[in-house]
Amino acid sequence: MKQEVSRAAVGIPSPRGGEEVKLPLVVFNDPGWWTIPLGVQQFQGQYAADWARILAYVVLAMVPALGFYAVAERRLVGGLTAGATKG
């Protein structure tokens, strides 16, 4: 039963349908303000994709999140474990 429900949930299309690309493309005219999905899309063509540039772009986009995690790891893990135990 659980597997059938998850298959049905995956099959339901999102009502927003690609808004993470369309809205920033309309709102932001300067490429410096583009979102990550829109920036990645700039390296994809109709017949080919420059995978080296796409992966480099995604890795550079992950650097701030990884830096935050490196700095706040102790407090994040401590908070998660403190809330998981009784008493």
Coordinates of N, CA and C in Angstrom, one line a residue:
M1 N 0.8 -1.2 0.0 CA 0.0 0.0 0.0 C 0.9 1.3 0.0
K2 N 1.9 1.3 0.8 CA 2.7 2.4 0.9 C 3.4 2.8 -0.4
Q3 N 3.9 1.7 -1.1 CA 4.6 1.9 -2.3 C 3.6 2.5 -3.4
E4 N 2.4 2.0 -3.4 CA 1.4 2.5 -4.3 C 1.1 4.0 -4.1
V5 N 1.1 4.4 -2.9 CA 0.8 5.8 -2.5 C 2.0 6.7 -3.0
S6 N 3.2 6.2 -2.8 CA 4.4 7.0 -3.2 C 4.5 7.1 -4.7
R7 N 4.1 6.0 -5.4 CA 4.1 6.1 -6.9 C 3.1 7.1 -7.4
A8 N 1.9 7.2 -6.7 CA 0.9 8.1 -7.1 C 1.4 9.5 -6.8
A9 N 2.1 9.7 -5.7 CA 2.5 11.1 -5.3 C 3.6 11.6 -6.3
V10 N 4.4 10.7 -6.8 CA 5.5 11.1 -7.7 C 4.8 11.4 -9.1
G11 N 3.8 10.7 -9.4 CA 3.1 11.0 -10.7 C 2.3 12.2 -10.8
I12 N 2.0 12.9 -9.7 CA 1.2 14.1 -9.7 C 2.1 15.3 -10.1
P13 N 1.8 15.9 -11.2 CA 2.6 17.1 -11.6 C 2.4 18.2 -10.6
S14 N 3.4 19.0 -10.5 CA 3.4 20.2 -9.6 C 2.5 21.3 -10.2
P15 N 1.6 21.9 -9.5 CA 0.8 23.0 -10.1 C 1.6 24.2 -10.5
R16 N 2.8 24.3 -9.9 CA 3.7 25.5 -10.2 C 4.4 25.3 -11.5
G17 N 4.7 24.1 -11.8 CA 5.3 23.7 -13.1 C 6.4 24.5 -13.7
G18 N 7.5 24.6 -13.1 CA 8.7 25.3 -13.7 C 8.8 26.7 -13.3
E19 N 8.1 27.2 -12.3 CA 8.2 28.6 -11.9 C 9.6 29.0 -11.4
E20 N 10.4 28.0 -11.0 CA 11.7 28.4 -10.6 C 12.6 28.9 -11.7
V21 N 12.1 28.6 -12.9 CA 12.9 29.1 -14.1 C 12.2 30.3 -14.8
K22 N 10.9 30.2 -14.9 CA 10.1 31.2 -15.7 C 10.1 32.6 -14.9
L23 N 9.7 32.6 -13.7 CA 9.6 33.8 -12.9 C 10.9 34.6 -12.8
P24 N 12.0 34.0 -12.5 CA 13.2 34.8 -12.4 C 13.7 35.3 -13.8
L25 N 13.4 34.5 -14.8 CA 13.7 35.0 -16.2 C 13.0 36.2 -16.6
V26 N 11.7 36.4 -16.1 CA 10.9 37.5 -16.4 C 11.3 38.7 -15.5
V27 N 11.5 38.4 -14.2 CA 11.7 39.5 -13.2 C 13.1 40.0 -13.3
F28 N 14.1 39.2 -13.4 CA 15.5 39.6 -13.3 C 16.1 39.7 -14.7
N29 N 16.5 40.9 -15.1 CA 17.1 41.1 -16.4 C 18.6 41.0 -16.4
D30 N 19.2 41.2 -15.2 CA 20.6 41.1 -15.1 C 21.0 39.7 -14.8
P31 N 22.0 39.0 -15.5 CA 22.4 37.7 -15.2 C 23.0 37.5 -13.9
G32 N 23.4 38.5 -13.2 CA 24.0 38.4 -11.9 C 22.9 38.1 -10.8
W33 N 21.7 38.3 -11.1 CA 20.6 38.0 -10.2 C 19.8 36.7 -10.5
W34 N 20.3 36.0 -11.5 CA 19.6 34.8 -11.9 C 19.7 33.7 -10.7
T35 N 18.7 32.9 -10.7 CA 18.7 31.8 -9.7 C 19.5 30.6 -10.2
I36 N 19.8 29.7 -9.3 CA 20.7 28.5 -9.7 C 20.1 27.7 -10.9
P37 N 18.8 27.3 -10.9 CA 18.3 26.6 -12.0 C 18.3 27.4 -13.3
L38 N 18.2 28.7 -13.3 CA 18.2 29.5 -14.5 C 19.7 29.6 -15.0
G39 N 20.6 29.7 -14.0 CA 22.0 29.7 -14.4 C 22.5 28.4 -15.0
V40 N 22.0 27.3 -14.5 CA 22.4 26.0 -15.0 C 21.8 25.8 -16.4
Q41 N 20.6 26.3 -16.6 CA 19.9 26.2 -17.9 C 20.7 26.9 -19.0
Q42 N 21.4 27.9 -18.7 CA 22.2 28.7 -19.7 C 23.3 27.8 -20.3
F43 N 23.7 26.7 -19.6 CA 24.8 25.9 -20.2 C 24.2 24.7 -20.9
Q44 N 22.9 24.7 -21.1 CA 22.3 23.6 -21.8 C 21.7 24.1 -23.2
G45 N 21.9 23.4 -24.2 CA 21.4 23.7 -25.5 C 20.3 22.7 -25.9
Q46 N 19.8 22.8 -27.1 CA 18.8 21.9 -27.6 C 19.3 20.5 -27.8
Y47 N 20.6 20.4 -28.2 CA 21.1 19.1 -28.6 C 22.3 18.7 -27.7
A48 N 22.8 19.6 -26.9 CA 24.0 19.2 -26.1 C 24.0 20.0 -24.8
A49 N 24.8 19.6 -23.9 CA 24.9 20.3 -22.6 C 26.4 20.3 -22.2
D50 N 26.9 21.4 -21.7 CA 28.3 21.5 -21.3 C 28.4 21.0 -19.9
W51 N 28.5 19.7 -19.7 CA 28.4 19.2 -18.3 C 29.5 19.7 -17.4
A52 N 30.7 19.9 -17.9 CA 31.8 20.4 -17.1 C 31.4 21.8 -16.4
R53 N 30.8 22.7 -17.2 CA 30.4 24.0 -16.7 C 29.2 23.9 -15.8
I54 N 28.3 23.0 -16.1 CA 27.1 22.8 -15.2 C 27.6 22.3 -13.9
L55 N 28.4 21.3 -13.8 CA 28.9 20.7 -12.6 C 29.7 21.8 -11.8
A56 N 30.5 22.5 -12.5 CA 31.3 23.6 -11.8 C 30.4 24.6 -11.2
Y57 N 29.3 25.0 -11.9 CA 28.3 26.0 -11.4 C 27.6 25.4 -10.2
V58 N 27.2 24.2 -10.2 CA 26.5 23.6 -9.1 C 27.4 23.5 -7.9
V59 N 28.7 23.1 -8.1 CA 29.6 23.0 -6.9 C 29.9 24.4 -6.3
L60 N 30.0 25.4 -7.2 CA 30.2 26.7 -6.6 C 29.0 27.2 -5.9
A61 N 27.8 26.8 -6.3 CA 26.6 27.2 -5.7 C 26.5 26.5 -4.3
M62 N 27.1 25.3 -4.1 CA 27.0 24.6 -2.9 C 28.0 25.1 -1.8
V63 N 29.0 25.9 -2.2 CA 30.0 26.4 -1.3 C 29.5 27.1 -0.1
P64 N 28.6 28.1 -0.2 CA 28.0 28.8 0.9 C 27.3 27.9 1.9
A65 N 26.5 26.9 1.4 CA 25.8 26.0 2.3 C 26.8 25.1 3.0
L66 N 27.8 24.6 2.4 CA 28.8 23.8 3.0 C 29.6 24.5 4.0
G67 N 29.9 25.8 3.7 CA 30.7 26.6 4.7 C 29.8 26.9 5.9
F68 N 28.6 27.1 5.8 CA 27.7 27.3 6.9 C 27.6 26.0 7.8
Y69 N 27.5 24.9 7.1 CA 27.5 23.6 7.8 C 28.8 23.4 8.6
A70 N 29.9 23.7 7.9 CA 31.2 23.5 8.6 C 31.3 24.3 9.9
V71 N 30.8 25.5 9.8 CA 30.9 26.4 11.0 C 29.8 26.0 12.1
A72 N 28.6 25.6 11.7 CA 27.6 25.4 12.6 C 27.3 23.9 12.9
E73 N 28.1 23.0 12.5 CA 27.9 21.6 12.6 C 27.6 21.2 14.0
R74 N 28.5 21.6 15.0 CA 28.4 21.2 16.3 C 27.0 21.6 16.9
R75 N 26.6 22.8 16.7 CA 25.3 23.3 17.2 C 24.1 22.6 16.5
L76 N 24.2 22.3 15.2 CA 23.1 21.6 14.5 C 23.0 20.2 15.0
V77 N 24.0 19.5 15.1 CA 24.0 18.1 15.6 C 23.6 18.1 17.1
G78 N 24.1 19.0 17.9 CA 23.7 19.0 19.3 C 22.2 19.3 19.5
G79 N 21.7 20.2 18.7 CA 20.2 20.5 18.8 C 19.4 19.3 18.3
L80 N 19.8 18.7 17.3 CA 19.0 17.5 16.8 C 19.0 16.4 17.8
T81 N 20.2 16.1 18.4 CA 20.3 15.0 19.4 C 19.6 15.4 20.7
A82 N 19.6 16.6 21.1 CA 19.0 17.1 22.3 C 17.4 16.9 22.2
G83 N 16.9 17.2 21.0 CA 15.5 17.0 20.9 C 15.0 15.6 20.6
A84 N 15.9 14.7 20.4 CA 15.6 13.3 20.1 C 15.5 12.4 21.3
T85 N 15.9 12.9 22.4 CA 15.9 12.0 23.6 C 15.0 12.6 24.7
K86 N 14.5 11.7 25.5 CA 13.6 12.1 26.6 C 14.5 12.4 27.8
G87 N 14.0 13.3 28.6 CA 14.6 13.6 29.9 C 15.8 14.4 29.8

